[in-house]
mmCIF file of N, CA and C in Angstrom:
data_model
loop_
_atom_site.group_PDB
_atom_site.id
_atom_site.type_symbol
_atom_site.label_atom_id
_atom_site.label_comp_id
_atom_site.label_asym_id
_atom_site.label_seq_id
_atom_site.Cartn_x
_atom_site.Cartn_y
_atom_site.Cartn_z
ATOM 1 N N MET A 999 31.404 -9.378 2.346
ATOM 2 C CA MET A 999 31.156 -8.698 1.047
ATOM 3 C C MET A 999 30.845 -7.438 1.554
ATOM 4 N N VAL A 1000 31.290 -6.443 0.451
ATOM 5 C CA VAL A 1000 31.369 -4.975 0.726
ATOM 6 C C VAL A 1000 30.151 -4.838 -0.165
ATOM 7 N N LEU A 1001 29.220 -4.085 0.596
ATOM 8 C CA LEU A 1001 27.781 -3.712 -0.245
ATOM 9 C C LEU A 1001 27.931 -2.097 -0.828
ATOM 10 N N PRO A 1002 27.197 -1.956 -1.904
ATOM 11 C CA PRO A 1002 27.670 -0.446 -2.211
ATOM 12 C C PRO A 1002 26.480 0.354 -1.598
ATOM 13 N N ARG A 1003 26.858 1.733 -1.279
ATOM 14 C CA ARG A 1003 25.767 2.436 -0.701
ATOM 15 C C ARG A 1003 25.420 3.651 -1.383
ATOM 16 N N ASP A 1004 24.125 3.917 -1.377
ATOM 17 C CA ASP A 1004 23.764 5.173 -2.087
ATOM 18 C C ASP A 1004 23.811 6.511 -1.363
ATOM 19 N N VAL A 1005 24.416 7.490 -1.779
ATOM 20 C CA VAL A 1005 24.387 8.509 -1.249
ATOM 21 C C VAL A 1005 22.938 9.933 -1.447
ATOM 22 N N ASP A 1006 22.638 10.053 -0.278
ATOM 23 C CA ASP A 1006 21.566 10.817 -0.306
ATOM 24 C C ASP A 1006 21.870 12.399 -0.318
ATOM 25 N N LEU A 1007 21.640 13.242 -1.178
ATOM 26 C CA LEU A 1007 22.283 14.365 -1.431
ATOM 27 C C LEU A 1007 21.125 15.183 -1.398
ATOM 28 N N SER A 1008 19.883 14.834 -1.070
ATOM 29 C CA SER A 1008 18.865 15.714 -1.188
ATOM 30 C C SER A 1008 18.687 17.017 0.246
ATOM 31 N N GLY A 1009 19.550 16.770 1.048
ATOM 32 C CA GLY A 1009 19.394 17.734 2.101
ATOM 33 C C GLY A 1009 18.328 17.460 3.071
ATOM 34 N N VAL A 1010 17.751 16.400 3.027
ATOM 35 C CA VAL A 1010 16.504 15.999 3.958
ATOM 36 C C VAL A 1010 17.104 15.439 4.958
ATOM 37 N N ASP A 1011 16.487 15.738 6.028
ATOM 38 C CA ASP A 1011 17.117 15.070 7.687
ATOM 39 C C ASP A 1011 16.760 13.681 7.677
ATOM 40 N N ASP A 1012 17.364 12.702 6.863
ATOM 41 C CA ASP A 1012 17.081 11.559 7.066
ATOM 42 C C ASP A 1012 18.350 10.474 7.579
ATOM 43 N N ARG A 1013 18.247 9.697 8.439
ATOM 44 C CA ARG A 1013 19.237 8.837 8.757
ATOM 45 C C ARG A 1013 19.608 7.615 8.150
ATOM 46 N N ARG A 1014 18.660 7.414 7.038
ATOM 47 C CA ARG A 1014 19.005 6.225 6.283
ATOM 48 C C ARG A 1014 20.283 6.264 5.286
ATOM 49 N N GLN A 1015 21.009 5.123 5.405
ATOM 50 C CA GLN A 1015 22.055 5.139 4.496
ATOM 51 C C GLN A 1015 21.941 5.044 3.059
ATOM 52 N N HIS A 1016 20.763 4.197 2.858
ATOM 53 C CA HIS A 1016 20.592 3.760 1.670
ATOM 54 C C HIS A 1016 19.121 4.172 1.235
ATOM 55 N N THR A 1017 19.033 4.517 -0.183
ATOM 56 C CA THR A 1017 17.636 4.865 -0.854
ATOM 57 C C THR A 1017 16.825 3.788 -0.980
ATOM 58 N N ARG A 1018 15.570 4.117 -0.512
ATOM 59 C CA ARG A 1018 14.673 3.272 -0.546
ATOM 60 C C ARG A 1018 14.040 2.810 -1.940
ATOM 61 N N HIS A 1019 13.391 1.753 -2.429
ATOM 62 C CA HIS A 1019 12.830 1.569 -3.349
ATOM 63 C C HIS A 1019 11.390 0.893 -3.320
ATOM 64 N N LYS A 1020 10.458 1.490 -4.193
ATOM 65 C CA LYS A 1020 9.036 1.075 -3.884
ATOM 66 C C LYS A 1020 8.924 -0.405 -4.596
ATOM 67 N N VAL A 1021 8.246 -1.044 -3.728
ATOM 68 C CA VAL A 1021 7.859 -2.458 -4.340
ATOM 69 C C VAL A 1021 6.497 -3.092 -3.718
ATOM 70 N N LYS A 1022 5.861 -3.861 -4.108
ATOM 71 C CA LYS A 1022 4.705 -4.252 -3.548
ATOM 72 C C LYS A 1022 4.708 -5.805 -3.515
ATOM 73 N N MET A 1023 5.123 -6.426 -2.714
ATOM 74 C CA MET A 1023 5.562 -7.975 -2.438
ATOM 75 C C MET A 1023 4.812 -8.729 -1.324
ATOM 76 N N ALA A 1024 4.130 -9.734 -1.332
ATOM 77 C CA ALA A 1024 3.550 -10.472 -0.418
ATOM 78 C C ALA A 1024 4.854 -11.202 0.249
ATOM 79 N N VAL A 1025 4.953 -11.264 1.408
ATOM 80 C CA VAL A 1025 5.779 -11.860 2.340
ATOM 81 C C VAL A 1025 5.289 -12.494 3.608
ATOM 82 N N SER A 1026 5.893 -13.202 4.169
ATOM 83 C CA SER A 1026 5.542 -13.949 5.566
ATOM 84 C C SER A 1026 6.200 -13.240 6.846
ATOM 85 N N ILE A 1027 5.845 -12.975 7.879
ATOM 86 C CA ILE A 1027 6.799 -12.512 8.797
ATOM 87 C C ILE A 1027 6.642 -13.375 10.377
ATOM 88 N N ARG A 1028 7.762 -13.856 10.520
ATOM 89 C CA ARG A 1028 7.720 -14.468 11.824
ATOM 90 C C ARG A 1028 8.620 -13.835 12.874
ATOM 91 N N GLY A 1029 7.931 -13.509 14.024
ATOM 92 C CA GLY A 1029 8.610 -12.888 15.190
ATOM 93 C C GLY A 1029 8.455 -13.262 16.391
ATOM 94 N N THR A 1030 9.256 -12.730 17.285
ATOM 95 C CA THR A 1030 9.218 -13.379 18.648
ATOM 96 C C THR A 1030 7.800 -13.013 19.715
ATOM 97 N N SER A 1031 7.033 -12.175 19.058
ATOM 98 C CA SER A 1031 5.839 -12.006 19.554
ATOM 99 C C SER A 1031 4.470 -12.554 18.662
ATOM 100 N N VAL A 1032 4.805 -12.750 17.475
ATOM 101 C CA VAL A 1032 3.882 -13.230 16.532
ATOM 102 C C VAL A 1032 3.984 -14.706 15.751
ATOM 103 N N ALA A 1033 2.954 -15.287 15.598
ATOM 104 C CA ALA A 1033 3.138 -16.344 14.743
ATOM 105 C C ALA A 1033 3.395 -15.956 13.186
ATOM 106 N N LEU A 1034 3.421 -16.859 12.466
ATOM 107 C CA LEU A 1034 3.568 -16.506 11.034
ATOM 108 C C LEU A 1034 2.682 -15.829 10.466
ATOM 109 N N VAL A 1035 2.832 -14.444 10.032
ATOM 110 C CA VAL A 1035 1.971 -13.376 9.520
ATOM 111 C C VAL A 1035 1.936 -12.963 8.083
ATOM 112 N N SER A 1036 0.830 -13.004 7.636
ATOM 113 C CA SER A 1036 0.912 -12.451 5.898
ATOM 114 C C SER A 1036 1.190 -10.979 6.120
ATOM 115 N N ALA A 1037 2.059 -10.469 5.150
ATOM 116 C CA ALA A 1037 2.243 -9.322 5.092
ATOM 117 C C ALA A 1037 2.819 -8.576 3.709
ATOM 118 N N TYR A 1038 3.181 -7.341 3.354
ATOM 119 C CA TYR A 1038 3.592 -6.689 2.100
ATOM 120 C C TYR A 1038 4.794 -5.948 2.315
ATOM 121 N N LEU A 1039 5.843 -5.999 1.639
ATOM 122 C CA LEU A 1039 7.189 -5.335 1.494
ATOM 123 C C LEU A 1039 6.443 -4.108 0.896
ATOM 124 N N GLU A 1040 6.699 -2.811 1.128
ATOM 125 C CA GLU A 1040 6.212 -1.548 0.641
ATOM 126 C C GLU A 1040 7.194 -0.816 -0.196
ATOM 127 N N ASP A 1041 8.502 -0.828 0.675
ATOM 128 C CA ASP A 1041 9.820 -0.223 0.067
ATOM 129 C C ASP A 1041 10.880 -1.132 0.631
ATOM 130 N N VAL A 1042 11.987 -0.977 -0.116
ATOM 131 C CA VAL A 1042 13.194 -1.908 0.454
ATOM 132 C C VAL A 1042 14.424 -1.287 0.276
ATOM 133 N N SER A 1043 15.504 -1.529 0.874
ATOM 134 C CA SER A 1043 16.821 -1.002 0.655
ATOM 135 C C SER A 1043 17.793 -1.945 1.228
ATOM 136 N N LEU A 1044 18.982 -1.647 0.770
ATOM 137 C CA LEU A 1044 20.044 -2.884 1.444
ATOM 138 C C LEU A 1044 20.149 -2.520 3.051
ATOM 139 N N GLY A 1045 19.603 -1.677 3.497
ATOM 140 C CA GLY A 1045 19.567 -1.406 4.921
ATOM 141 C C GLY A 1045 18.263 -1.773 5.589
ATOM 142 N N GLY A 1046 17.166 -1.776 4.967
ATOM 143 C CA GLY A 1046 15.825 -2.109 5.505
ATOM 144 C C GLY A 1046 14.916 -2.111 4.641
ATOM 145 N N ALA A 1047 13.547 -1.986 5.429
ATOM 146 C CA ALA A 1047 12.406 -2.174 4.470
ATOM 147 C C ALA A 1047 11.273 -1.493 5.418
ATOM 148 N N ARG A 1048 9.958 -1.183 4.522
ATOM 149 C CA ARG A 1048 8.880 -0.919 5.220
ATOM 150 C C ARG A 1048 7.784 -2.027 4.758
ATOM 151 N N ILE A 1049 7.116 -2.201 6.067
ATOM 152 C CA ILE A 1049 6.276 -3.882 5.606
ATOM 153 C C ILE A 1049 4.898 -3.242 6.058
ATOM 154 N N SER A 1050 3.999 -3.555 5.436
ATOM 155 C CA SER A 1050 2.455 -3.278 5.532
ATOM 156 C C SER A 1050 2.003 -4.374 6.332
ATOM 157 N N THR A 1051 1.391 -4.512 7.408
ATOM 158 C CA THR A 1051 0.771 -5.705 8.086
ATOM 159 C C THR A 1051 -0.279 -5.020 9.219
ATOM 160 N N ASP A 1052 -1.098 -6.215 9.514
ATOM 161 C CA ASP A 1052 -2.286 -5.706 10.608
ATOM 162 C C ASP A 1052 -1.835 -6.432 11.782
ATOM 163 N N ARG A 1053 -0.733 -6.696 12.083
ATOM 164 C CA ARG A 1053 0.052 -7.488 13.253
ATOM 165 C C ARG A 1053 1.318 -7.007 13.482
ATOM 166 N N PRO A 1054 1.955 -5.777 13.361
ATOM 167 C CA PRO A 1054 3.222 -5.226 13.507
ATOM 168 C C PRO A 1054 3.952 -5.645 15.106
ATOM 169 N N THR A 1055 5.075 -5.657 14.811
ATOM 170 C CA THR A 1055 6.085 -6.422 15.880
ATOM 171 C C THR A 1055 6.395 -4.920 16.489
ATOM 172 N N PRO A 1056 6.417 -4.839 18.004
ATOM 173 C CA PRO A 1056 7.007 -3.790 18.750
ATOM 174 C C PRO A 1056 8.408 -3.431 18.431
ATOM 175 N N VAL A 1057 8.725 -2.088 18.578
ATOM 176 C CA VAL A 1057 10.119 -1.831 18.334
ATOM 177 C C VAL A 1057 10.837 -2.481 19.212
ATOM 178 N N GLY A 1058 11.912 -2.768 18.614
ATOM 179 C CA GLY A 1058 13.081 -3.373 19.354
ATOM 180 C C GLY A 1058 13.206 -4.825 19.208
ATOM 181 N N GLY A 1059 11.781 -5.292 18.523
ATOM 182 C CA GLY A 1059 11.485 -6.786 18.525
ATOM 183 C C GLY A 1059 12.448 -7.216 16.905
ATOM 184 N N THR A 1060 12.643 -8.452 16.853
ATOM 185 C CA THR A 1060 13.298 -9.134 15.665
ATOM 186 C C THR A 1060 12.300 -10.076 14.913
ATOM 187 N N VAL A 1061 12.249 -10.073 13.695
ATOM 188 C CA VAL A 1061 11.402 -10.788 12.712
ATOM 189 C C VAL A 1061 12.446 -11.114 11.658
ATOM 190 N N ASP A 1062 11.971 -12.333 11.047
ATOM 191 C CA ASP A 1062 12.214 -13.123 10.051
ATOM 192 C C ASP A 1062 11.420 -12.786 8.877
ATOM 193 N N ILE A 1063 11.693 -12.181 7.816
ATOM 194 C CA ILE A 1063 10.909 -12.098 6.701
ATOM 195 C C ILE A 1063 11.229 -12.965 5.633
ATOM 196 N N LEU A 1064 10.051 -13.952 5.482
ATOM 197 C CA LEU A 1064 10.240 -14.996 4.284
ATOM 198 C C LEU A 1064 9.570 -14.236 3.047
ATOM 199 N N VAL A 1065 10.693 -14.652 2.281
ATOM 200 C CA VAL A 1065 10.180 -14.095 0.647
ATOM 201 C C VAL A 1065 10.209 -15.776 -0.045
ATOM 202 N N MET A 1066 8.894 -15.981 -0.733
ATOM 203 C CA MET A 1066 8.719 -17.395 -1.262
ATOM 204 C C MET A 1066 9.092 -16.604 -2.850
ATOM 205 N N ARG A 1067 10.187 -17.450 -3.488
ATOM 206 C CA ARG A 1067 10.678 -16.882 -4.869
ATOM 207 C C ARG A 1067 10.258 -17.884 -5.788
ATOM 208 N N GLU A 1068 10.094 -17.335 -7.252
ATOM 209 C CA GLU A 1068 9.605 -18.365 -8.122
ATOM 210 C C GLU A 1068 10.749 -18.860 -8.773
ATOM 211 N N ASP A 1069 12.114 -18.145 -8.925
ATOM 212 C CA ASP A 1069 12.961 -18.442 -9.326
ATOM 213 C C ASP A 1069 14.235 -19.095 -8.590
ATOM 214 N N GLY A 1070 13.796 -19.672 -7.350
ATOM 215 C CA GLY A 1070 14.787 -20.368 -6.368
ATOM 216 C C GLY A 1070 14.193 -20.583 -5.083
ATOM 217 N N PRO A 1071 15.020 -21.069 -4.145
ATOM 218 C CA PRO A 1071 14.317 -21.479 -2.857
ATOM 219 C C PRO A 1071 13.942 -20.121 -2.086
ATOM 220 N N PRO A 1072 13.275 -20.283 -1.174
ATOM 221 C CA PRO A 1072 12.540 -19.087 -0.331
ATOM 222 C C PRO A 1072 13.969 -18.602 0.418
ATOM 223 N N LEU A 1073 13.889 -17.278 0.823
ATOM 224 C CA LEU A 1073 14.628 -16.541 1.556
ATOM 225 C C LEU A 1073 14.061 -16.106 2.829
ATOM 226 N N SER A 1074 14.973 -16.023 3.791
ATOM 227 C CA SER A 1074 14.640 -15.652 5.225
ATOM 228 C C SER A 1074 15.723 -14.542 5.551
ATOM 229 N N MET A 1075 15.190 -13.439 5.831
ATOM 230 C CA MET A 1075 16.015 -12.371 5.921
ATOM 231 C C MET A 1075 15.704 -11.714 7.485
ATOM 232 N N ARG A 1076 16.620 -11.586 8.310
ATOM 233 C CA ARG A 1076 16.427 -11.267 9.715
ATOM 234 C C ARG A 1076 16.371 -9.745 9.722
ATOM 235 N N ALA A 1077 15.558 -9.114 10.636
ATOM 236 C CA ALA A 1077 15.645 -7.555 10.935
ATOM 237 C C ALA A 1077 15.019 -7.513 12.189
ATOM 238 N N ARG A 1078 15.623 -6.019 12.628
ATOM 239 C CA ARG A 1078 14.914 -5.668 13.960
ATOM 240 C C ARG A 1078 14.153 -4.458 13.596
ATOM 241 N N VAL A 1079 12.989 -4.475 14.364
ATOM 242 C CA VAL A 1079 12.011 -3.343 14.210
ATOM 243 C C VAL A 1079 12.466 -2.021 14.723
ATOM 244 N N GLN A 1080 12.398 -0.974 13.739
ATOM 245 C CA GLN A 1080 12.985 0.330 14.342
ATOM 246 C C GLN A 1080 11.611 1.339 14.416
ATOM 247 N N ARG A 1081 10.525 1.079 13.644
ATOM 248 C CA ARG A 1081 9.582 1.702 14.016
ATOM 249 C C ARG A 1081 8.237 0.689 13.563
ATOM 250 N N SER A 1082 7.047 1.202 14.399
ATOM 251 C CA SER A 1082 6.021 0.041 14.647
ATOM 252 C C SER A 1082 4.692 1.207 14.735
ATOM 253 N N ASP A 1083 3.848 0.885 13.639
ATOM 254 C CA ASP A 1083 2.447 1.690 13.619
ATOM 255 C C ASP A 1083 1.589 0.785 13.786
ATOM 256 N N PRO A 1084 0.153 0.975 13.686
ATOM 257 C CA PRO A 1084 -0.935 0.330 13.797
ATOM 258 C C PRO A 1084 -0.994 -0.671 12.560
ATOM 259 N N ASP A 1085 -0.326 -0.061 11.455
ATOM 260 C CA ASP A 1085 -0.735 -0.992 9.925
ATOM 261 C C ASP A 1085 0.645 -1.194 9.233
ATOM 262 N N SER A 1086 1.889 -0.909 9.861
ATOM 263 C CA SER A 1086 3.029 -1.261 9.227
ATOM 264 C C SER A 1086 4.237 -1.046 10.312
ATOM 265 N N MET A 1087 5.302 -1.340 9.722
ATOM 266 C CA MET A 1087 6.662 -1.339 10.712
ATOM 267 C C MET A 1087 7.847 -1.186 9.666
ATOM 268 N N GLY A 1088 8.742 -0.411 10.217
ATOM 269 C CA GLY A 1088 10.112 -0.222 9.511
ATOM 270 C C GLY A 1088 11.101 -1.169 10.086
ATOM 271 N N VAL A 1089 11.823 -1.792 9.264
ATOM 272 C CA VAL A 1089 12.814 -2.848 9.869
ATOM 273 C C VAL A 1089 14.109 -2.322 9.264
ATOM 274 N N GLN A 1090 15.324 -2.894 9.981
ATOM 275 C CA GLN A 1090 16.733 -2.751 9.815
ATOM 276 C C GLN A 1090 17.139 -4.108 9.597
ATOM 277 N N TRP A 1091 17.564 -4.479 8.509
ATOM 278 C CA TRP A 1091 18.224 -5.928 8.213
ATOM 279 C C TRP A 1091 19.451 -6.116 9.039
ATOM 280 N N PHE A 1092 19.708 -7.364 9.539
ATOM 281 C CA PHE A 1092 21.112 -7.529 10.071
ATOM 282 C C PHE A 1092 21.426 -8.955 9.837
ATOM 283 N N GLY A 1093 22.487 -9.135 9.628
ATOM 284 C CA GLY A 1093 22.973 -10.558 9.180
ATOM 285 C C GLY A 1093 22.731 -10.901 7.892
ATOM 286 N N LEU A 1094 22.747 -10.122 6.869
ATOM 287 C CA LEU A 1094 22.471 -10.576 5.583
ATOM 288 C C LEU A 1094 23.364 -11.127 4.963
ATOM 289 N N GLY A 1095 23.375 -12.405 4.315
ATOM 290 C CA GLY A 1095 24.061 -13.070 3.385
ATOM 291 C C GLY A 1095 24.318 -12.273 2.339
ATOM 292 N N GLU A 1096 25.374 -13.046 1.440
ATOM 293 C CA GLU A 1096 25.568 -12.636 0.006
ATOM 294 C C GLU A 1096 24.370 -12.872 -0.807
ATOM 295 N N ARG A 1097 23.686 -13.959 -0.559
ATOM 296 C CA ARG A 1097 22.632 -14.441 -1.581
ATOM 297 C C ARG A 1097 21.217 -13.406 -1.332
ATOM 298 N N GLU A 1098 21.152 -13.178 0.120
ATOM 299 C CA GLU A 1098 20.006 -12.060 0.428
ATOM 300 C C GLU A 1098 20.192 -10.762 -0.204
ATOM 301 N N ALA A 1099 21.696 -10.272 -0.028
ATOM 302 C CA ALA A 1099 21.858 -8.839 -0.437
ATOM 303 C C ALA A 1099 21.787 -8.797 -1.885
ATOM 304 N N LEU A 1100 22.091 -10.134 -2.896
ATOM 305 C CA LEU A 1100 22.155 -9.876 -4.196
ATOM 306 C C LEU A 1100 20.670 -9.958 -4.341
ATOM 307 N N TYR A 1101 19.919 -10.621 -3.579
ATOM 308 C CA TYR A 1101 18.263 -10.554 -4.064
ATOM 309 C C TYR A 1101 17.560 -9.026 -3.886
ATOM 310 N N LEU A 1102 18.306 -8.567 -2.868
ATOM 311 C CA LEU A 1102 17.640 -7.309 -2.814
ATOM 312 C C LEU A 1102 18.086 -6.340 -3.815
ATOM 313 N N LEU A 1103 19.099 -6.466 -4.203
ATOM 314 C CA LEU A 1103 19.906 -5.671 -5.235
ATOM 315 C C LEU A 1103 19.218 -5.896 -6.465
ATOM 316 N N THR A 1104 18.640 -7.027 -6.793
ATOM 317 C CA THR A 1104 17.998 -7.171 -7.928
ATOM 318 C C THR A 1104 16.433 -6.953 -7.986
ATOM 319 N N LEU A 1105 15.795 -6.934 -6.661
ATOM 320 C CA LEU A 1105 14.301 -6.614 -6.319
ATOM 321 C C LEU A 1105 14.320 -5.142 -6.532
ATOM 322 N N MET A 1106 15.553 -4.255 -6.242
ATOM 323 C CA MET A 1106 15.336 -2.711 -6.080
ATOM 324 C C MET A 1106 15.704 -2.342 -7.816
ATOM 325 N N GLN A 1107 16.260 -3.077 -8.351
ATOM 326 C CA GLN A 1107 16.521 -2.817 -9.819
ATOM 327 C C GLN A 1107 15.239 -3.059 -10.809
ATOM 328 N N GLN A 1108 14.325 -3.946 -10.165
ATOM 329 C CA GLN A 1108 13.197 -4.038 -10.962
ATOM 330 C C GLN A 1108 12.047 -3.087 -10.372
ATOM 331 N N GLY A 1109 12.222 -2.305 -9.294
ATOM 332 C CA GLY A 1109 11.173 -1.588 -8.772
ATOM 333 C C GLY A 1109 11.477 -0.049 -9.191
#
């Protein structure tokens, strides 16, 4: 599946390939170094997301972001941690399937 790419023409030195969209959504995170943890998606794109949590995973770690949906089965999206702060982390998606990518597109259109 080929996903559309947003082009950032702002001239800002930003390595992101996709525009981030503000959201505020409760999710659960499961990682290699943590059990299931409650968190919030703060912004999201087809490339990744920023997640607020009091138990961030270290940079380089892999996490599964679990989204409970009202309109369908739960989604699990795998991501690699690119940035980790005391109260949040930036992640990059990998291995997104068509169902997950379509859900992200819908979520971005709502935000």
